[in-house]
Short mmCIF file of C-alpha atoms in Angstrom, two decimals:
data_model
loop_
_atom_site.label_atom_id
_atom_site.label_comp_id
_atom_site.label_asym_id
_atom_site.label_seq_id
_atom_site.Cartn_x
_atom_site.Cartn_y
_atom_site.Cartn_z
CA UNK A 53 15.46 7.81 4.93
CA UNK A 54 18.79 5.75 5.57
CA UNK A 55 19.81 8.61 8.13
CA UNK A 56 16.45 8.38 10.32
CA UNK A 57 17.02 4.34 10.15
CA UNK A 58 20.47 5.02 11.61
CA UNK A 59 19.20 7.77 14.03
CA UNK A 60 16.29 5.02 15.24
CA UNK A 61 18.87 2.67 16.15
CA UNK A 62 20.91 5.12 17.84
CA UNK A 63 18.17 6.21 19.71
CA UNK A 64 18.40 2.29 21.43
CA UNK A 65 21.35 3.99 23.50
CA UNK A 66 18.77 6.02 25.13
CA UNK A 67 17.81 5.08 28.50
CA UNK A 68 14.25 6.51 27.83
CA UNK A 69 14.23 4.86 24.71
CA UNK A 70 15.41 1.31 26.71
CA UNK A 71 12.80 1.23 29.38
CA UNK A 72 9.97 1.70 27.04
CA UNK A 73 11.91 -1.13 24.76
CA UNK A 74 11.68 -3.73 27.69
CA UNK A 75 7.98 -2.80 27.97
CA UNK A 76 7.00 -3.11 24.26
CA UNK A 77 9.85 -6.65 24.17
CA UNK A 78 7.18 -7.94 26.72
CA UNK A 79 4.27 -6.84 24.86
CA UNK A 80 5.24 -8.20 21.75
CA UNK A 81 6.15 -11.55 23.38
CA UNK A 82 2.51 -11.62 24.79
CA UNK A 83 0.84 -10.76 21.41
CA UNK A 84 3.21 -13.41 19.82
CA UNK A 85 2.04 -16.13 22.20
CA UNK A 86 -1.93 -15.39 22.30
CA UNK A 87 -1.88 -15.33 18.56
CA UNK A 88 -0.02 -18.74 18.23
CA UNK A 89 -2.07 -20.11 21.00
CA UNK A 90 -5.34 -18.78 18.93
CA UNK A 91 -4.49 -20.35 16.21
CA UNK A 92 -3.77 -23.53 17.47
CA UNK A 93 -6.92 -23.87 19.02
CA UNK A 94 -9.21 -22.56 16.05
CA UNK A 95 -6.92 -25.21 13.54
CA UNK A 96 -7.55 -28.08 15.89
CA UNK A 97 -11.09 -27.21 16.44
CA UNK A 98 -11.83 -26.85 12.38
CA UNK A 99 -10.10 -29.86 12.07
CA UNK A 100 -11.15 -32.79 14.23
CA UNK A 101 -12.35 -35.68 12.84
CA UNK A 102 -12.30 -38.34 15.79
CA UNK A 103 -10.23 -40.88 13.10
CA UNK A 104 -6.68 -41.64 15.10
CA UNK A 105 -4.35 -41.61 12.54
CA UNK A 106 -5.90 -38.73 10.34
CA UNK A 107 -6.28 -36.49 14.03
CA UNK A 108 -2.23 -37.03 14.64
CA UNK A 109 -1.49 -36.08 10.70
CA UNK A 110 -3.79 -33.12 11.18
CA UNK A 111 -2.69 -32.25 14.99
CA UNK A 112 1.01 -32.46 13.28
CA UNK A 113 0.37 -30.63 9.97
CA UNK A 114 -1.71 -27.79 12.49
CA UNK A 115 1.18 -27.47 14.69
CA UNK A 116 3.46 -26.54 11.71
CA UNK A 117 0.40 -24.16 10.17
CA UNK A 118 0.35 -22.11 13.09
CA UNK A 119 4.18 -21.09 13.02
CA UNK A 120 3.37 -19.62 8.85
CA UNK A 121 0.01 -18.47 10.55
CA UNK A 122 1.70 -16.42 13.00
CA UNK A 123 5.01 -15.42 10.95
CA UNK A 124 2.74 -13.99 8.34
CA UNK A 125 0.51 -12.34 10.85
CA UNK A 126 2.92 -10.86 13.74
CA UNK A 127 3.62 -8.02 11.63
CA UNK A 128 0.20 -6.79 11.93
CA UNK A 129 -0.44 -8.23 15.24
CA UNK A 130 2.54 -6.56 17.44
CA UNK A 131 1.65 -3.06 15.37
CA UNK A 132 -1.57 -3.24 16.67
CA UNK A 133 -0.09 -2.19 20.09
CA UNK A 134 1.74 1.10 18.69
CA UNK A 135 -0.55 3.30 20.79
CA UNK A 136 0.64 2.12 23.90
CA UNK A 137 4.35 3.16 23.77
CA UNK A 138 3.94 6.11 21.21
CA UNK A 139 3.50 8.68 23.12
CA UNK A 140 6.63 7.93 25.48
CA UNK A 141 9.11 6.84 22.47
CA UNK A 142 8.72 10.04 20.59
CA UNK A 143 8.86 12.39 23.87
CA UNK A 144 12.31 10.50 24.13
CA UNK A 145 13.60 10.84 21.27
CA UNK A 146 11.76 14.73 20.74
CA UNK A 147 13.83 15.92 23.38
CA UNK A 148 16.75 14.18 22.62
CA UNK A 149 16.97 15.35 19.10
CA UNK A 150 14.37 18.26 19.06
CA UNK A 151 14.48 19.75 21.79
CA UNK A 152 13.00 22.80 19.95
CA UNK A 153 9.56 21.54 18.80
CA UNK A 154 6.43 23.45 20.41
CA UNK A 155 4.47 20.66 22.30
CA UNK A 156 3.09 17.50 20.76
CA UNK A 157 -0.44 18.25 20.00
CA UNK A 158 -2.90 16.67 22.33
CA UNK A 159 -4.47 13.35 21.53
CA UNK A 160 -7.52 11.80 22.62
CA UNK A 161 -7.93 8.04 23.85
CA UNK A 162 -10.68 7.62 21.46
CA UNK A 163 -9.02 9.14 18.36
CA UNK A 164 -5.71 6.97 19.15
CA UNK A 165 -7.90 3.93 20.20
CA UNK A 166 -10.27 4.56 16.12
CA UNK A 167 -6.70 4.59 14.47
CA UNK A 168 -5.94 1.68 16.42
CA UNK A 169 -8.88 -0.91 15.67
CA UNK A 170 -8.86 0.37 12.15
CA UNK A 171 -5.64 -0.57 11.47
CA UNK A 172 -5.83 -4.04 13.00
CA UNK A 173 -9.20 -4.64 11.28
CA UNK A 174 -7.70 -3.71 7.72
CA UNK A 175 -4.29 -5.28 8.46
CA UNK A 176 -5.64 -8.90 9.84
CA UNK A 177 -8.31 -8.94 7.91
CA UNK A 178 -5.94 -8.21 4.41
CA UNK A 179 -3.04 -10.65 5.40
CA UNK A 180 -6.08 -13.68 6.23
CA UNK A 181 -7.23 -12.90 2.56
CA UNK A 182 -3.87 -13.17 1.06
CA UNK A 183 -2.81 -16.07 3.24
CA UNK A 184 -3.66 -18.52 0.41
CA UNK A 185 -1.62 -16.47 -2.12
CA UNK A 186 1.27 -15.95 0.41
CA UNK A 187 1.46 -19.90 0.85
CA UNK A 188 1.09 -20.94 -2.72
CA UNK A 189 4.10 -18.40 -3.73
CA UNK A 190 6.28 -20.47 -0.43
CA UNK A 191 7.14 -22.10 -3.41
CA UNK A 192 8.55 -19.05 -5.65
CA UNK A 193 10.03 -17.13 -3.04
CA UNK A 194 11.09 -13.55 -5.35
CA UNK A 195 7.05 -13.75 -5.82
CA UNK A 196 6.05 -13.90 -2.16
CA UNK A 197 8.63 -11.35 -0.68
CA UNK A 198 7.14 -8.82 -3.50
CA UNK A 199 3.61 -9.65 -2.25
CA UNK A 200 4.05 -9.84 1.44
CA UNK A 201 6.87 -7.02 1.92
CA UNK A 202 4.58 -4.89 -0.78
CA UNK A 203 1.32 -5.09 1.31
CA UNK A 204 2.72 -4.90 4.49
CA UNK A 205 5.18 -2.43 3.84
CA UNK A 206 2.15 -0.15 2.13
CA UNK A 207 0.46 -0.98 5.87
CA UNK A 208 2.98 -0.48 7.75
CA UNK A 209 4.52 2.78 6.54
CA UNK A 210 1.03 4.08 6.40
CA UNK A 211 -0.11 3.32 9.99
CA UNK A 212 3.31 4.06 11.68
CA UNK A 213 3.66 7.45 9.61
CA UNK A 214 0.00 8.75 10.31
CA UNK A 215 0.22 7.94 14.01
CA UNK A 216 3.54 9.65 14.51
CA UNK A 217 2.63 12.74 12.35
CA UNK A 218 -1.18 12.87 14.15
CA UNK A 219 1.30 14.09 17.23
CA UNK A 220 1.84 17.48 15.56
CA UNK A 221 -0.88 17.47 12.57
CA UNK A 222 -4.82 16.58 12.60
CA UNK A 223 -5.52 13.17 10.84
CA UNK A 224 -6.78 15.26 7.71
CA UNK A 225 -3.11 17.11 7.20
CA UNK A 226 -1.07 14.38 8.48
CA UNK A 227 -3.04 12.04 5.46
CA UNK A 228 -1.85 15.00 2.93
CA UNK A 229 1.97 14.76 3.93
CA UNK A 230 1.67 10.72 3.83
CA UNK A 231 -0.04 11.27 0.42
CA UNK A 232 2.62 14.06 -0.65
CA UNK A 233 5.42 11.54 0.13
CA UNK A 234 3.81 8.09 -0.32
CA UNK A 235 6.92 6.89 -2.27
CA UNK A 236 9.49 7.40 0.50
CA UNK A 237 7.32 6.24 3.24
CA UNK A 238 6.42 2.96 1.22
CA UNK A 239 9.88 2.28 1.50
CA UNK A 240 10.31 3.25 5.19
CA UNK A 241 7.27 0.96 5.29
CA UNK A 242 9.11 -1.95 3.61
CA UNK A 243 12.24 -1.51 6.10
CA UNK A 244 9.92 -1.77 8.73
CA UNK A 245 7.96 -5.20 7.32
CA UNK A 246 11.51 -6.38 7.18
CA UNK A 247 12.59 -5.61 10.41
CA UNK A 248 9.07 -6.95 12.12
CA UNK A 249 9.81 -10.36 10.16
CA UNK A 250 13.29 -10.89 11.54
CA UNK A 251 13.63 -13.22 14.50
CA UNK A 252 14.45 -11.44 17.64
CA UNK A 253 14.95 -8.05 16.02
CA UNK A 254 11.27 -8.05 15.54
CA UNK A 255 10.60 -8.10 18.89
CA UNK A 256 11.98 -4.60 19.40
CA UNK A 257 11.35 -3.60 16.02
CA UNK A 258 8.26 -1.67 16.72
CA UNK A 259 9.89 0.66 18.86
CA UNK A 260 13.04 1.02 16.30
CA UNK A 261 10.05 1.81 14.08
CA UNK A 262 8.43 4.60 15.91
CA UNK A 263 11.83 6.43 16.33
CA UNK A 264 12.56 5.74 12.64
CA UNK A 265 9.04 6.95 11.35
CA UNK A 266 9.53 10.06 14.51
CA UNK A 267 12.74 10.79 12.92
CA UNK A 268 11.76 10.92 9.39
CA UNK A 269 8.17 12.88 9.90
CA UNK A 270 10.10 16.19 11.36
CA UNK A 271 11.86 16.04 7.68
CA UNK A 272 9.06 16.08 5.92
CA UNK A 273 6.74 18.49 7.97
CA UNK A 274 10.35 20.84 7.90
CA UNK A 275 10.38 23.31 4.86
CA UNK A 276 12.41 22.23 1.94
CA UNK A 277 15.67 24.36 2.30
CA UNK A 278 15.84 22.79 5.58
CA UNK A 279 15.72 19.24 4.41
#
């Protein structure tokens, strides 16, 4: 796993790799500002009471709740657009690496677009649940990182793994190898949580994720004595 992390960011150096990084940088800075700018709109609108003092207390304490609103949700946000730059991140880093493989296997709009809104759906709609839990343990912070790098990393490693692996698999066999190795790509999902939760790294992390979850698919579909 530590080798494909390395290989991932190795795979920055790639001027492939690069142009589809600049693409997905503004992407993610687009998702990052319609989801703040979402938020702040539904908070002030939930919370408007037309009493001066209380409207500046809640304008202030709204204003504060959509920064945790939108660090605990970019993860999930920003992965939503992994179909987009997929495709041209693993050709990259396919034929730098692989030059070998047969073709990817073709993939429909539809199927990629169903993974897609799937994901989102489950992802959003999980963190908003646990948003309550996520806040109270602010306050106990060993407690929160094992709840929010646990679900997200479970996500995470799930989604990226299965879309990657769907390039060369159908969705039924590329579920069975996720299944087969759900330990190691939990914790490939953790690295990636991590990575999507550091400031400025995470806005190229999904990228560094796709080559890292490219890189450590063609392991595990390769037979064991080649491992």
């Amino acid at each position: 796993m530590f080798s494909a992390l390395a290989a991932a960011f190795g795979d920055l150096g790639n001027p492939r790799v690069r142009a589809v990084l600049w693409k997905s940088l503004g992407l993610a800075l687009v998702v990052l500002v319609l989801l703040s700018v979402g938020l702040w709109f539904l908070t002030a609108w939930l919370a408007h009471f037309d009493i001066g003092w209380l409207d500046k207390v809640i304008e202030f304490a709204a204003g504060f709740g959509v920064v945790i609103l939108a660090w605990f949700l970019f993860p999930a946000a920003v992965t939503s657009t992994l179909g987009i730059f997929l495709d041209e991140v693993s050709g990259a880093v396919e034929q730098a690496h692989y030059p070998l493989l047969p073709p990817a296997r073709p993939q429909s709009w539809g199927e990629i677009i169903r993974q897609t809104l799937a994901f989102t759906a489950v992802a959003l709609g999980l963190n908003l649940l646990l948003l309550p839990f996520y806040l109270l343990l602010l306050w106990f912070p060993p407690a929160y990182a094992v709840l929010f790098y646990g679900v997200n990393g479970y996500l995470l490693g799930r989604e990226y793994f299965e879309q990657v692996a769907m390039r060369r698999l159908d969705p039924e066999a590329a579920r069975r190898l996720r299944r087969a190795h759900r330990g190691r790509i939990f914790l490939a999902g953790i690295a990636i949580a991590f990575l999507l939760t550091v400031p400025i790294l995470n806005l190229i992390a999904p990228v560094l994720a796709t080559a890292f979850m490219l890189h450590l698919s063609i392991t595990l579909m390769a037979p064991p004595s080649r491992r």
